[in-house]
PDB file of C-alpha atoms in Angstrom:
ATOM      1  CA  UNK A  74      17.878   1.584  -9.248  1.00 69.00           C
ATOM      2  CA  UNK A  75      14.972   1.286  -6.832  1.00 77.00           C
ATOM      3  CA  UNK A  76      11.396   0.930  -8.859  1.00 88.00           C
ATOM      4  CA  UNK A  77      10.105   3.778  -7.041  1.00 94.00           C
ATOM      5  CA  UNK A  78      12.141   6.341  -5.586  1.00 95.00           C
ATOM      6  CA  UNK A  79      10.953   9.654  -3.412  1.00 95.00           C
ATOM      7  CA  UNK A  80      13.067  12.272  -1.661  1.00 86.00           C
ATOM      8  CA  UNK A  81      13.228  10.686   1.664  1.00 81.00           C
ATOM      9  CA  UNK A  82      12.271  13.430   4.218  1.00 86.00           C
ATOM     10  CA  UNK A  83      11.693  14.641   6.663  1.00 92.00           C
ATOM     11  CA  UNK A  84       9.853  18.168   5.538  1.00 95.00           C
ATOM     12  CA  UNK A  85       9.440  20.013   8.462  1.00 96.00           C
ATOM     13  CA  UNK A  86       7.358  23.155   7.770  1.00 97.00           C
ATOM     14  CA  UNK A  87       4.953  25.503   9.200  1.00 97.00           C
ATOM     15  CA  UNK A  88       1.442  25.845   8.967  1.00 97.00           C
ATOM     16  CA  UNK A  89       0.023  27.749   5.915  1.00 97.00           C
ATOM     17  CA  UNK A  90       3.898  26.549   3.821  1.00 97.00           C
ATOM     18  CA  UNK A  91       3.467  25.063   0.446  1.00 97.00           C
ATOM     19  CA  UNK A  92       5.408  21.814   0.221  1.00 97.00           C
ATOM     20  CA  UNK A  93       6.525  19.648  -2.655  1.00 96.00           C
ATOM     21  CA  UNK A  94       7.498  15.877  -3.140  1.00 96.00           C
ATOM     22  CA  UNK A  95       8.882  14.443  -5.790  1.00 95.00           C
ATOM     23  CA  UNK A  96       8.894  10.723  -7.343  1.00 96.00           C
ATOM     24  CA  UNK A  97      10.894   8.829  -9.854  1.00 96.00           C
ATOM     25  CA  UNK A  98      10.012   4.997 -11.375  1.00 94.00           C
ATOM     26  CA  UNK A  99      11.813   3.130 -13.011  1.00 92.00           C
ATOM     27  CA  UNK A 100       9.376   0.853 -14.933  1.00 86.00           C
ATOM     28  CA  UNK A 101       8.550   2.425 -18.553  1.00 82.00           C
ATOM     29  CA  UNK A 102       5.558   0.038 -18.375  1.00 81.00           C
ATOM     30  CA  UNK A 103       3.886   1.651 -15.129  1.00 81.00           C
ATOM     31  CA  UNK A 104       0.343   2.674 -15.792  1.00 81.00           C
ATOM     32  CA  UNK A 105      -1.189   4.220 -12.971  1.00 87.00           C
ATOM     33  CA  UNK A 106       0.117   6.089 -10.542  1.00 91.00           C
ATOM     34  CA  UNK A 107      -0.806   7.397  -7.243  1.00 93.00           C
ATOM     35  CA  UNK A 108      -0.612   9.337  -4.079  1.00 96.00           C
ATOM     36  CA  UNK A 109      -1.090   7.654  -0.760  1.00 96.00           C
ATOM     37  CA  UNK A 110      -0.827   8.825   2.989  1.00 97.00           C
ATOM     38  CA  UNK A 111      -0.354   7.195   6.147  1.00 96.00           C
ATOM     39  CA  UNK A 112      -0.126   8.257   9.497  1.00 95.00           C
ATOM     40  CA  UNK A 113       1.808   6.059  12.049  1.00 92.00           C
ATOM     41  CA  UNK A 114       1.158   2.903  13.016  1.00 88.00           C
ATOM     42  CA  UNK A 115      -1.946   2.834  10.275  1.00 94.00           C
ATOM     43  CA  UNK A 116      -2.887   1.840   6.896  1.00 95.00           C
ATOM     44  CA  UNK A 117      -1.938   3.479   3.706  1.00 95.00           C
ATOM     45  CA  UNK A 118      -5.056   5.294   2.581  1.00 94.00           C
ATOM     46  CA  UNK A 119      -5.505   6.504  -0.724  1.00 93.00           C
ATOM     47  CA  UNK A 120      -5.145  10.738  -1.467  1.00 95.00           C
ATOM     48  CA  UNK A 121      -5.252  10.891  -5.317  1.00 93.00           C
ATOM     49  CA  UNK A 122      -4.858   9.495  -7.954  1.00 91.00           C
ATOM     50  CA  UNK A 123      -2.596  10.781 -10.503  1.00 92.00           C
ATOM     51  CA  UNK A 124      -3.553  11.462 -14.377  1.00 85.00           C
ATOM     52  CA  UNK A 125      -1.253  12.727 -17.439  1.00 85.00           C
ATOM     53  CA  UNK A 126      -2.880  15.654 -17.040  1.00 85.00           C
ATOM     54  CA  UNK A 127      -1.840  16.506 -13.680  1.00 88.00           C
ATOM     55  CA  UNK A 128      -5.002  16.858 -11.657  1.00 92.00           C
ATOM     56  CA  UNK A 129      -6.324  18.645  -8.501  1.00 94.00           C
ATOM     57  CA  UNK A 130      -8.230  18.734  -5.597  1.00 94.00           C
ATOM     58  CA  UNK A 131      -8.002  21.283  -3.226  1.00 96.00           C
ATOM     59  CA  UNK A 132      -5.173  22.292  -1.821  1.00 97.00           C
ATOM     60  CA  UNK A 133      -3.606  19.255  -3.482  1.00 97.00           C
ATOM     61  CA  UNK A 134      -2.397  19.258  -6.696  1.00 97.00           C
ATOM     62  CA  UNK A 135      -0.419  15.980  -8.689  1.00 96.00           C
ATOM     63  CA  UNK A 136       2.018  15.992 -11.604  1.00 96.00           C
ATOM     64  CA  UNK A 137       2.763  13.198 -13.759  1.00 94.00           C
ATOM     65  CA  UNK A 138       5.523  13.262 -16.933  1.00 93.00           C
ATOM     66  CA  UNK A 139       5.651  10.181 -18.422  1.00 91.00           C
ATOM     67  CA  UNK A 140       8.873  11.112 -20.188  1.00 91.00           C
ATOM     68  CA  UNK A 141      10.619  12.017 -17.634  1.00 93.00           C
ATOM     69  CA  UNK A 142       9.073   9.091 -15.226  1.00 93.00           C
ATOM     70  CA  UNK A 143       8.172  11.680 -12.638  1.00 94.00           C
ATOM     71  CA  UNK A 144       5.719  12.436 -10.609  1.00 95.00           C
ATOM     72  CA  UNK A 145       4.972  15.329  -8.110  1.00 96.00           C
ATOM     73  CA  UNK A 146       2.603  15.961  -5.325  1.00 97.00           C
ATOM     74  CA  UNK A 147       2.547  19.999  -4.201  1.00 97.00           C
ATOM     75  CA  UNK A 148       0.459  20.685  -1.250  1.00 98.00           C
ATOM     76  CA  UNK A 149      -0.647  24.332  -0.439  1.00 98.00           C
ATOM     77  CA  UNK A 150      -1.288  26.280   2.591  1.00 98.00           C
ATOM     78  CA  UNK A 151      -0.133  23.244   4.582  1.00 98.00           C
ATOM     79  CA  UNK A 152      -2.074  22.189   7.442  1.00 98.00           C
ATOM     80  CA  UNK A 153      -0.848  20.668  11.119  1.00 97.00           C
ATOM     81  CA  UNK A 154      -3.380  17.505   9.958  1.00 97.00           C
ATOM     82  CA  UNK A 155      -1.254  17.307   6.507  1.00 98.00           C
ATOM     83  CA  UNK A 156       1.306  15.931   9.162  1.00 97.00           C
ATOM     84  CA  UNK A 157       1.788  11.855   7.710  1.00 97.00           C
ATOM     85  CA  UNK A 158       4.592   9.979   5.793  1.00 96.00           C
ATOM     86  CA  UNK A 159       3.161  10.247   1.454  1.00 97.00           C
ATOM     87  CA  UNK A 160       3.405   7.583  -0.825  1.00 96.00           C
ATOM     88  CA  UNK A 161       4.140   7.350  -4.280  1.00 96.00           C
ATOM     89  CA  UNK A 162       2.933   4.361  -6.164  1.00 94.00           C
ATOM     90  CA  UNK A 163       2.979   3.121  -9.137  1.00 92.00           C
ATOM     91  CA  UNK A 164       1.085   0.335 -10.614  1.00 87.00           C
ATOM     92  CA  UNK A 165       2.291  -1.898 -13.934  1.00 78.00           C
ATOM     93  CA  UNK A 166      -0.066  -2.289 -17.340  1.00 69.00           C
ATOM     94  CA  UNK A 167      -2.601  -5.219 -16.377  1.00 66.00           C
ATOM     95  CA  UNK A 168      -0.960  -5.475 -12.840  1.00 69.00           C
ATOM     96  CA  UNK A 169      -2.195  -5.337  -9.848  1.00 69.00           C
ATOM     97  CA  UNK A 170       0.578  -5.651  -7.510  1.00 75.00           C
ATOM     98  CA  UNK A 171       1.357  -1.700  -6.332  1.00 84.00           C
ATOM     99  CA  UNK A 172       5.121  -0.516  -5.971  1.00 90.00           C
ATOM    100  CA  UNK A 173       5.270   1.851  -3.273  1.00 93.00           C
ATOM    101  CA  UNK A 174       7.992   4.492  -2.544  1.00 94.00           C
ATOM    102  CA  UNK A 175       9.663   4.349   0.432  1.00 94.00           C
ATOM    103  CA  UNK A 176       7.870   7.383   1.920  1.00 95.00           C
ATOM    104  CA  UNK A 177       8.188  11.285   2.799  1.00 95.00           C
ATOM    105  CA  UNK A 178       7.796  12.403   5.947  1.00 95.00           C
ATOM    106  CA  UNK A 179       5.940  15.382   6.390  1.00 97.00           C
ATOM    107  CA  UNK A 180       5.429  17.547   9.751  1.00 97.00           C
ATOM    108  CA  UNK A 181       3.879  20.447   9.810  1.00 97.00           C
ATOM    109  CA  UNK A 182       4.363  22.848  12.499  1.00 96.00           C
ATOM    110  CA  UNK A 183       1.997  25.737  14.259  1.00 95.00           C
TER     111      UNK A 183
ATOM    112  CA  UNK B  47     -18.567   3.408   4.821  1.00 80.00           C
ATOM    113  CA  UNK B  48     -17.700  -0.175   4.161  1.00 83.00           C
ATOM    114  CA  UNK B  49     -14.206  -0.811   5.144  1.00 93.00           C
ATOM    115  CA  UNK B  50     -11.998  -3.732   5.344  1.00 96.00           C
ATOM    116  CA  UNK B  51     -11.057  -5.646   8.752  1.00 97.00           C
ATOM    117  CA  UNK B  52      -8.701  -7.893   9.737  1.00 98.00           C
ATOM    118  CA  UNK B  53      -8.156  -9.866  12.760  1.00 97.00           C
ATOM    119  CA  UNK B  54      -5.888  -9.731  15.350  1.00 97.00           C
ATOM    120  CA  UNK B  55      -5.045  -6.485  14.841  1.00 96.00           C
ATOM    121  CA  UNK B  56      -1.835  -8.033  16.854  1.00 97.00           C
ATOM    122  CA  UNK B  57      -0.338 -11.698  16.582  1.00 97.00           C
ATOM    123  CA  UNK B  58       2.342 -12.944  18.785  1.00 97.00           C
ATOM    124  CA  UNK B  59       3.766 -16.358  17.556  1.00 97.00           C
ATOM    125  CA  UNK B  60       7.379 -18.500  18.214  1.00 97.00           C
ATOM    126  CA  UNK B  61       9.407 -18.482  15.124  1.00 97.00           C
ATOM    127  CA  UNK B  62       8.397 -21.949  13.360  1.00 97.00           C
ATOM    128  CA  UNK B  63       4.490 -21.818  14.535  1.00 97.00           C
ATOM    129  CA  UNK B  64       2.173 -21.278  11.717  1.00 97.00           C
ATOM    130  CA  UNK B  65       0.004 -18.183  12.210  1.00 98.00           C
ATOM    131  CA  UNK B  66      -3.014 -17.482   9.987  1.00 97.00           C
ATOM    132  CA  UNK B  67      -3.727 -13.370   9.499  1.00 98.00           C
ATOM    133  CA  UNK B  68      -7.781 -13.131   8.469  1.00 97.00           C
ATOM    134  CA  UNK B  69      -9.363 -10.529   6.328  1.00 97.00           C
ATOM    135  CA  UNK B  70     -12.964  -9.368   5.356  1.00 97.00           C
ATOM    136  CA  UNK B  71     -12.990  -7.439   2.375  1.00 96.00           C
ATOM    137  CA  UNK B  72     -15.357  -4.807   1.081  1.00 93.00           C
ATOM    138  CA  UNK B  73     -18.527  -7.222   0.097  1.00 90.00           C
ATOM    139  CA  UNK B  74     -18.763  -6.096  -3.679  1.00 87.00           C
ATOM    140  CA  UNK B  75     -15.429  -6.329  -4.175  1.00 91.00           C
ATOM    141  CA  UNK B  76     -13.282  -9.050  -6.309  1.00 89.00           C
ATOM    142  CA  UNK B  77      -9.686  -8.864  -5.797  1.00 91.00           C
ATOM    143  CA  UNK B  78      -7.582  -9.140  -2.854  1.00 94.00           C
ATOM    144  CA  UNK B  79      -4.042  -8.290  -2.026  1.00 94.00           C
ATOM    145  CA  UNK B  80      -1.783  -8.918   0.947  1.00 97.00           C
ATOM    146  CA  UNK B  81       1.055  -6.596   1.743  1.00 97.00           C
ATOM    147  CA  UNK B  82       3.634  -6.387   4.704  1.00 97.00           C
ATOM    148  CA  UNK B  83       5.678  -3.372   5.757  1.00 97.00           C
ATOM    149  CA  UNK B  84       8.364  -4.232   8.005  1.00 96.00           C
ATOM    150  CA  UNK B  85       8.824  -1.348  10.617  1.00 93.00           C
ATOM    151  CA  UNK B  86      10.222   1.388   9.661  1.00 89.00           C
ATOM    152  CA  UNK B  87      10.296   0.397   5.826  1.00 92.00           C
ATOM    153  CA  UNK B  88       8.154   1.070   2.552  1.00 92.00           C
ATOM    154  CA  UNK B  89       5.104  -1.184   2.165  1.00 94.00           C
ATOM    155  CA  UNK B  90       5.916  -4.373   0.121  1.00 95.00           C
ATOM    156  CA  UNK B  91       3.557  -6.259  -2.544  1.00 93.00           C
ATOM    157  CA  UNK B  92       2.949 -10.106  -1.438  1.00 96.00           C
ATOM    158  CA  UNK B  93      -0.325 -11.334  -3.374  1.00 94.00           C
ATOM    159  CA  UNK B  94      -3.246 -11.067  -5.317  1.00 92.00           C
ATOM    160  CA  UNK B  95      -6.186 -12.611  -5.713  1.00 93.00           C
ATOM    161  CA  UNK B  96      -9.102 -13.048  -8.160  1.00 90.00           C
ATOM    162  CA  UNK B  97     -12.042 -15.801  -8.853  1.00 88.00           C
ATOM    163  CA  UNK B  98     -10.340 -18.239  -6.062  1.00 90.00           C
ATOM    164  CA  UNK B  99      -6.728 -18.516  -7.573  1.00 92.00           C
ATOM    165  CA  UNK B 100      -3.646 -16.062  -7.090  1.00 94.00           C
ATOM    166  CA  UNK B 101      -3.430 -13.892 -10.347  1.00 90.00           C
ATOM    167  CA  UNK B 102       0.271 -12.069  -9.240  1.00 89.00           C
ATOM    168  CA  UNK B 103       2.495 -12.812  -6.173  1.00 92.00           C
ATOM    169  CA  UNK B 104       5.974 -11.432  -5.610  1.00 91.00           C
ATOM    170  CA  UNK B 105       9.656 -12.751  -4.625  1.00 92.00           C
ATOM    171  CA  UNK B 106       8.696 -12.540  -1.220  1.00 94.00           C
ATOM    172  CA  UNK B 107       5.348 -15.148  -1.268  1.00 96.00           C
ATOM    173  CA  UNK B 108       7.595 -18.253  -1.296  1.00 94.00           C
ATOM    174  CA  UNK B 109       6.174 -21.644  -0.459  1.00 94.00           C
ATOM    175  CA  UNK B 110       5.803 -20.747   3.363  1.00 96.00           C
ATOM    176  CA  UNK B 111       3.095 -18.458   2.426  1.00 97.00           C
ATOM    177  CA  UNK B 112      -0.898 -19.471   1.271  1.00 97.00           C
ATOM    178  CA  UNK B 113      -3.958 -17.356   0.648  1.00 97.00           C
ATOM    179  CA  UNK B 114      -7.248 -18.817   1.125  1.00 94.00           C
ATOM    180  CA  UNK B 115     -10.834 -17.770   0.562  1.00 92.00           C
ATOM    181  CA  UNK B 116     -12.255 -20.661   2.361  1.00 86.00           C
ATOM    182  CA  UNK B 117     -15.912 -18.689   2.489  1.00 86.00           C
ATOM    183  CA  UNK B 118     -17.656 -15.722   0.624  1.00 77.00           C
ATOM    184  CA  UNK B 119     -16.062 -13.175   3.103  1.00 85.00           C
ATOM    185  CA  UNK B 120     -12.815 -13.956   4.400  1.00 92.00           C
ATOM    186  CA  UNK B 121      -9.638 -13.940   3.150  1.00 96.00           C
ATOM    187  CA  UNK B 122      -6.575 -15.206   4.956  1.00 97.00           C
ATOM    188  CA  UNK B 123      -3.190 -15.503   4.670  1.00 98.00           C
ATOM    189  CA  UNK B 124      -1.337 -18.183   6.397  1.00 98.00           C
ATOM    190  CA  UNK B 125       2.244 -18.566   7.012  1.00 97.00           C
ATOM    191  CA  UNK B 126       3.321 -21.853   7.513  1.00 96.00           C
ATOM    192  CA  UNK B 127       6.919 -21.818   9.939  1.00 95.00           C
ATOM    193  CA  UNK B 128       7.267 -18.267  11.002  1.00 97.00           C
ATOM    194  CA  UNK B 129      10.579 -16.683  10.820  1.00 96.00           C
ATOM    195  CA  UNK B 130      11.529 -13.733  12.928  1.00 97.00           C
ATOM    196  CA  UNK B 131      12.343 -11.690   9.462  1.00 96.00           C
ATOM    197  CA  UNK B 132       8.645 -12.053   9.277  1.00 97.00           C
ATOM    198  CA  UNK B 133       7.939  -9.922  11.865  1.00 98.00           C
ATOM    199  CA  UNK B 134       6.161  -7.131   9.909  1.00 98.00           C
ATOM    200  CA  UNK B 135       2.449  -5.526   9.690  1.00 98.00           C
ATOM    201  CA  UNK B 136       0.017  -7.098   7.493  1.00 98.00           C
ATOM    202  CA  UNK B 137      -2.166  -5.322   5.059  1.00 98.00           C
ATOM    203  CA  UNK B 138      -4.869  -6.610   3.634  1.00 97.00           C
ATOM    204  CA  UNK B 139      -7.134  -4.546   0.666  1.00 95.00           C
ATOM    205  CA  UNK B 140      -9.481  -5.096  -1.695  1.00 93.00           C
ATOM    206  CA  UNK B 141     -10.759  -3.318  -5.098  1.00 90.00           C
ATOM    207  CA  UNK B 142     -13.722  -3.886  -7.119  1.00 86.00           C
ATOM    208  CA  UNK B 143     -12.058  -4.752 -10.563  1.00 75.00           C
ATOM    209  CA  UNK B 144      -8.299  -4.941 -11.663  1.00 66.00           C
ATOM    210  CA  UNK B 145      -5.994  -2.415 -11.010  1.00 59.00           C
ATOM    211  CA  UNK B 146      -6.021   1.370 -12.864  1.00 60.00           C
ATOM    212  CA  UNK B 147      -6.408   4.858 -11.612  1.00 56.00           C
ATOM    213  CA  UNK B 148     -10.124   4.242 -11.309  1.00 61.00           C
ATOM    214  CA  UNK B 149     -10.050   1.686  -8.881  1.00 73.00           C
ATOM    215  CA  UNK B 150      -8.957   2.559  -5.951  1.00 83.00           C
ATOM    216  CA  UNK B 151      -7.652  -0.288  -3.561  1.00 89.00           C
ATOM    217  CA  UNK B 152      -8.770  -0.397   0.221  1.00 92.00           C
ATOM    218  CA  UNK B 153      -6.503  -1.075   2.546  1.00 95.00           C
ATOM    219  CA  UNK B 154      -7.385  -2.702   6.133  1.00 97.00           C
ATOM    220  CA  UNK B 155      -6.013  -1.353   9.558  1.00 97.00           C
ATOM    221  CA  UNK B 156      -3.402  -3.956   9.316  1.00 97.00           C
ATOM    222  CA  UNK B 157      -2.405  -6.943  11.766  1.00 98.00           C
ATOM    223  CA  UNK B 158       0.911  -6.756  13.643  1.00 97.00           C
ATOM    224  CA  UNK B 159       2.776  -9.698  13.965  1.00 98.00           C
ATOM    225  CA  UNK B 160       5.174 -10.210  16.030  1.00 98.00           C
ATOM    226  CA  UNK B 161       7.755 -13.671  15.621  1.00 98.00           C
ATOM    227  CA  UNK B 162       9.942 -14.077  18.972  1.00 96.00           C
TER     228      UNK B 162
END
């Protein structure tokens, strides 16, 4: 089983769409847990992080269930800049080496 | 914004030359990390670093790869006898204390090297 696992795209959708990704680990012992983008060709950048809670910030809103070992990312009223490939990643009690997800694709469409 | 650089932002090397990918990190930060996402595939942990030593490195940072702080700004990593599986882009980041949800790490625009 793959240590971090997303649905692997593409999501093609138009503008103003709500959109959903989804994320499994497999690590009981992952401790933080976070959302990245990047565009082609660039760096990963960071776009929240994710807390048991769930949290959100604008149009952006993260899950996390610990039980489950799942985490979601739900992005409203989708926007033709939202276009990128999102990154789960988790991160391991008193680690700092990041397990990333392969990637979802995500293009938005006027 | 302070940001992290690296330099080349493109290498082009013959597989068994030794190529040496710098870094400058964000200036008040203390660790360091090297990734590598081969094209088309998910970003992949190499190193860390903290207080001038490695703290984790993965399967992939065998003995043909080194990371160096050889002054109070850069950070390099040097592979010794390049491989063409080591054709990848390099990411360096930094964050101001160890990992957690409240420190973020920056990531660099990445170096792309290129082993013929």
């Amino acid at each position: 089983r793959k240590e971090v696992e997303q649905d692997p795209g593409p999501f093609n959708v138009p503008e103003g769409a709500t959109v959903a990704f989804n994320c499994t680990y497999s690590n009981s012992a992952s401790q933080s847990f976070f959302w990245y983008r990047q565009d082609c060709r660039k760096e990963p950048k960071l776009l929240m992080s994710v807390y048991s809670s769930g949290n959100e910030d604008g149009r952006f809103t993260a899950q996390l269930n610990r039980a489950s070992q799942y985490i979601s990312l739900l992005i409203r009223d989708s926007k033709l800049s939202d276009s990128a490939t999102y990154l789960c990643v988790v991160l391991l009690l008193n680690n700092n080496d990041m397990r990333f997800g392969a990637g979802t694709r995500l293009t938005v469409k006027p | 914004e302070p940001e992290v650089t690296q330099t080349p932002s493109h290498q082009v090397t013959q597989m068994g030359q030794e190529v040496i990918l710098r870094c400058v990190p964000i200036s008040n930060h203390l660790y360091f990390y090297w990734y590598r996402q081969i094209l088309g595939q998910k970003v992949e942990f190499l190193v860390s670093f903290y207080n001038n030593e490695i703290s984790e490195k993965s399967e992939i940072f065998d003995d043909q790869f080194s990371v160096e702080r050889p002054d109070g700004s850069n950070f390099t990593l040097k592979i010794r006898s390049t491989k063409l599986e080591d054709s990848a882009m390099y990411f360096c980041a930094s964050s101001e204390a160890r990992g957690s949800s409240y420190n973020e790490q920056f990531f660099g625009p990445g170096t792309r090297l290129t082993v013929l």
